[in-house]
Amino acid sequence: MSTNIRTYKKNECITFKSTKGKYGGLSNMAPGFPIYIGNEFIRTSEVLYQALRFPDYPQIQKELINFPSPISAKKFGRNHIEKSRVDWNVHRFKIMKFCIELKLFQNKELFTKVLLDTRDLPIVEYTETDKVWGATEEGDYYVGINALGRLLMELREKVKTDTFELTIPRIDNLVFLGEEITIERLNSTPNTRS
C-alpha cells in the first residue's frame, strides 16, 4: 500500500470515528461482525488484527480474543509490543486488508450494506492523532494516509463489481492459536456453514 498523504474535502466524504455514528460499522471496533477461525470466536476485526501481530504467542492471542471489548484487547496487545512479529511493519497493511476482507466474508449481507451505504464517496477514518490508519482535521480538509479508509474503499469497489474473493495474504507465519490460517479453517466456521 502506498503511504502517501491524502487530502479529503470535509463535506465531500464519509467519515467514521466511533462505532456509534451512522457509519460506525466501518470501524474495526464495531460489534455485530463476529469472525471465526475454525470454532474460535473473535469479537471484531480489530481483535483479529491485534492477535495476528503475535503468531508465536498463542497464549497472548487467546487472551486477546477473550477480552470483552476490542479497546481492552488493543491495550493488552500494547503491553506485549516487544513480542510482535519482527516483520510487523512490513506486513501490517496486508494483515489489516485480510482482517476486513474476512469481516466481509463472514458477515456478507450486513457488512455489504454498510459499505454500499457510503455510495461512491471517499471513506475517511477521522482521528485526532493517527495519520497512518486515518486522517486528522485541518481546516476544511482531512489529511492523512488514511490506510483503513482506502482499504475499505477498495473492498467496496470489489463488492460493487462482484469481484470480491477472500484471499489469504502470502505471509510467512500467518498463524492463529498455533495453526496456519487456511481457507478451510475459515470456511468451516459457524458463520459460513450451510
Short mmCIF file of C-alpha atoms in Angstrom, two decimals, residues 1-193:
data_model
loop_
_atom_site.label_atom_id
_atom_site.label_comp_id
_atom_site.label_asym_id
_atom_site.label_seq_id
_atom_site.Cartn_x
_atom_site.Cartn_y
_atom_site.Cartn_z
CA MET A 1 0.00 0.00 0.00
CA SER A 2 1.25 3.45 -0.88
CA THR A 3 1.90 5.52 2.22
CA ASN A 4 1.37 8.86 0.53
CA ILE A 5 -0.57 11.52 2.44
CA ARG A 6 -4.04 12.15 1.01
CA THR A 7 -6.32 15.17 1.39
CA TYR A 8 -10.12 14.89 1.55
CA LYS A 9 -12.57 17.80 1.48
CA LYS A 10 -14.62 17.52 4.67
CA ASN A 11 -18.04 17.99 3.07
CA GLU A 12 -17.31 15.52 0.26
CA CYS A 13 -16.52 12.32 2.17
CA ILE A 14 -17.90 9.77 4.61
CA THR A 15 -16.19 9.75 7.99
CA PHE A 16 -16.26 7.40 10.94
CA LYS A 17 -14.59 7.72 14.29
CA SER A 18 -16.51 5.60 16.77
CA THR A 19 -18.81 2.62 16.41
CA LYS A 20 -21.84 4.68 17.41
CA GLY A 21 -22.17 7.01 14.42
CA LYS A 22 -24.09 6.39 11.20
CA TYR A 23 -21.08 4.68 9.62
CA GLY A 24 -19.80 3.06 12.82
CA GLY A 25 -19.95 -0.39 11.19
CA LEU A 26 -16.89 0.60 9.15
CA SER A 27 -14.81 0.66 12.33
CA ASN A 28 -12.73 -2.38 13.19
CA MET A 29 -14.04 -1.96 16.74
CA ALA A 30 -17.67 -2.35 15.61
CA PRO A 31 -19.60 -5.10 17.37
CA GLY A 32 -22.01 -7.30 15.44
CA PHE A 33 -19.48 -8.54 12.87
CA PRO A 34 -18.05 -11.64 14.56
CA ILE A 35 -15.25 -13.60 12.98
CA TYR A 36 -14.50 -17.28 13.41
CA ILE A 37 -11.35 -19.19 12.64
CA GLY A 38 -12.40 -22.80 12.96
CA ASN A 39 -14.60 -22.75 16.05
CA GLU A 40 -12.75 -19.88 17.71
CA PHE A 41 -14.93 -16.80 18.16
CA ILE A 42 -13.31 -13.40 17.61
CA ARG A 43 -15.48 -10.40 18.50
CA THR A 44 -14.16 -7.89 15.97
CA SER A 45 -11.74 -7.44 13.09
CA GLU A 46 -9.64 -5.23 15.40
CA VAL A 47 -9.10 -8.12 17.82
CA LEU A 48 -8.07 -10.43 14.96
CA TYR A 49 -5.65 -7.78 13.67
CA GLN A 50 -4.10 -7.46 17.14
CA ALA A 51 -3.89 -11.26 17.53
CA LEU A 52 -2.11 -11.73 14.20
CA ARG A 53 0.64 -9.47 15.50
CA PHE A 54 1.72 -12.32 17.81
CA PRO A 55 1.86 -15.55 15.75
CA ASP A 56 4.49 -17.11 18.01
CA TYR A 57 2.49 -16.49 21.18
CA PRO A 58 -0.79 -18.43 21.11
CA GLN A 59 -1.35 -17.64 24.80
CA ILE A 60 -1.33 -13.89 24.00
CA GLN A 61 -3.70 -14.50 21.07
CA LYS A 62 -6.06 -16.46 23.33
CA GLU A 63 -6.06 -13.70 25.94
CA LEU A 64 -6.74 -11.09 23.24
CA ILE A 65 -9.81 -12.90 21.90
CA ASN A 66 -11.16 -13.38 25.43
CA PHE A 67 -11.31 -9.67 26.24
CA PRO A 68 -14.90 -8.40 26.29
CA SER A 69 -14.02 -5.23 24.35
CA PRO A 70 -11.70 -4.56 21.41
CA ILE A 71 -10.30 -1.47 23.13
CA SER A 72 -9.23 -3.58 26.13
CA ALA A 73 -7.71 -6.14 23.78
CA LYS A 74 -5.77 -3.44 21.93
CA LYS A 75 -4.42 -2.03 25.22
CA PHE A 76 -3.40 -5.54 26.31
CA GLY A 77 -1.60 -6.05 22.99
CA ARG A 78 0.36 -2.83 23.50
CA ASN A 79 1.70 -4.28 26.75
CA HIS A 80 3.33 -7.06 24.68
CA ILE A 81 4.53 -4.96 21.75
CA GLU A 82 8.09 -6.29 22.08
CA LYS A 83 6.74 -9.76 21.16
CA SER A 84 5.32 -8.54 17.82
CA ARG A 85 6.32 -10.43 14.71
CA VAL A 86 9.64 -8.94 13.55
CA ASP A 87 8.20 -8.06 10.12
CA TRP A 88 5.04 -6.43 11.53
CA ASN A 89 5.66 -3.03 9.93
CA VAL A 90 6.29 -4.68 6.56
CA HIS A 91 3.07 -6.76 6.62
CA ARG A 92 0.59 -4.85 8.79
CA PHE A 93 -1.32 -3.34 5.85
CA LYS A 94 -1.73 -6.77 4.22
CA ILE A 95 -2.85 -8.21 7.55
CA MET A 96 -5.39 -5.40 8.02
CA LYS A 97 -6.70 -5.97 4.49
CA PHE A 98 -7.15 -9.65 5.30
CA CYS A 99 -8.99 -8.82 8.55
CA ILE A 100 -11.54 -6.55 6.89
CA GLU A 101 -11.98 -8.98 3.99
CA LEU A 102 -12.69 -11.74 6.50
CA LYS A 103 -15.15 -9.42 8.24
CA LEU A 104 -16.99 -9.14 4.91
CA PHE A 105 -16.65 -12.84 4.03
CA GLN A 106 -18.24 -13.95 7.29
CA ASN A 107 -20.76 -11.10 7.62
CA LYS A 108 -21.53 -10.62 3.94
CA GLU A 109 -25.06 -9.26 3.99
CA LEU A 110 -24.63 -6.86 6.90
CA PHE A 111 -21.17 -5.53 6.01
CA THR A 112 -22.07 -5.22 2.31
CA LYS A 113 -24.91 -2.90 3.31
CA VAL A 114 -22.57 -0.78 5.45
CA LEU A 115 -20.07 -0.48 2.59
CA LEU A 116 -22.69 0.31 -0.07
CA ASP A 117 -24.37 2.93 2.15
CA THR A 118 -21.22 5.04 1.64
CA ARG A 119 -22.15 5.32 -2.06
CA ASP A 120 -19.10 6.41 -4.08
CA LEU A 121 -17.83 8.93 -1.57
CA PRO A 122 -14.32 8.76 -0.14
CA ILE A 123 -14.23 6.92 3.21
CA VAL A 124 -12.08 8.51 5.91
CA GLU A 125 -11.34 7.25 9.39
CA TYR A 126 -11.38 10.55 11.26
CA THR A 127 -8.89 10.65 14.11
CA GLU A 128 -7.25 13.30 16.23
CA THR A 129 -3.76 11.82 16.06
CA ASP A 130 -3.34 8.83 13.70
CA LYS A 131 -2.36 9.99 10.22
CA VAL A 132 -1.43 6.46 9.12
CA TRP A 133 -4.68 4.48 9.52
CA GLY A 134 -6.84 7.61 9.39
CA ALA A 135 -6.72 11.34 8.77
CA THR A 136 -6.80 14.40 11.00
CA GLU A 137 -8.84 17.56 10.62
CA GLU A 138 -7.03 20.50 9.06
CA GLY A 139 -9.35 23.39 8.29
CA ASP A 140 -11.81 22.30 5.58
CA TYR A 141 -9.94 19.03 4.98
CA TYR A 142 -9.00 15.69 6.47
CA VAL A 143 -5.33 14.94 5.87
CA GLY A 144 -3.50 11.64 6.32
CA ILE A 145 -2.53 8.36 4.70
CA ASN A 146 -6.00 7.07 5.66
CA ALA A 147 -4.90 3.47 5.11
CA LEU A 148 -8.04 1.94 6.65
CA GLY A 149 -10.36 4.20 4.68
CA ARG A 150 -8.53 3.34 1.47
CA LEU A 151 -8.70 -0.40 2.17
CA LEU A 152 -12.44 -0.04 2.80
CA MET A 153 -12.92 1.86 -0.48
CA GLU A 154 -11.02 -0.87 -2.33
CA LEU A 155 -13.22 -3.52 -0.69
CA ARG A 156 -16.38 -1.54 -1.53
CA GLU A 157 -15.34 -1.46 -5.18
CA LYS A 158 -14.92 -5.26 -5.20
CA VAL A 159 -18.39 -5.63 -3.69
CA LYS A 160 -19.93 -3.28 -6.27
CA THR A 161 -18.27 -5.05 -9.20
CA ASP A 162 -18.94 -8.51 -7.72
CA THR A 163 -15.22 -9.34 -7.80
CA PHE A 164 -14.71 -9.93 -4.08
CA GLU A 165 -12.96 -13.16 -3.24
CA LEU A 166 -11.36 -13.86 0.11
CA THR A 167 -7.64 -14.47 -0.21
CA ILE A 168 -5.11 -15.22 2.48
CA PRO A 169 -2.05 -12.99 2.19
CA ARG A 170 1.19 -14.70 1.26
CA ILE A 171 2.97 -14.02 4.50
CA ASP A 172 5.18 -16.44 6.37
CA ASN A 173 3.96 -17.44 9.81
CA LEU A 174 0.34 -16.29 9.45
CA VAL A 175 -0.65 -18.35 12.47
CA PHE A 176 -3.62 -18.26 14.82
CA LEU A 177 -3.57 -20.32 18.04
CA GLY A 178 -0.72 -22.47 16.81
CA GLU A 179 -2.11 -23.29 13.34
CA GLU A 180 -1.59 -21.72 9.93
CA ILE A 181 -4.65 -19.84 8.68
CA THR A 182 -6.18 -21.67 5.73
CA ILE A 183 -9.29 -21.15 3.65
CA GLU A 184 -10.58 -24.46 5.02
CA ARG A 185 -10.39 -23.12 8.59
CA LEU A 186 -12.29 -20.00 7.51
CA ASN A 187 -14.94 -21.91 5.53
CA SER A 188 -15.73 -24.35 8.33
CA THR A 189 -16.91 -21.70 10.73
CA PRO A 190 -20.41 -21.25 12.24
CA ASN A 191 -20.98 -18.10 10.11
CA THR A 192 -20.25 -19.78 6.78
CA ARG A 193 -21.58 -23.30 7.25
#
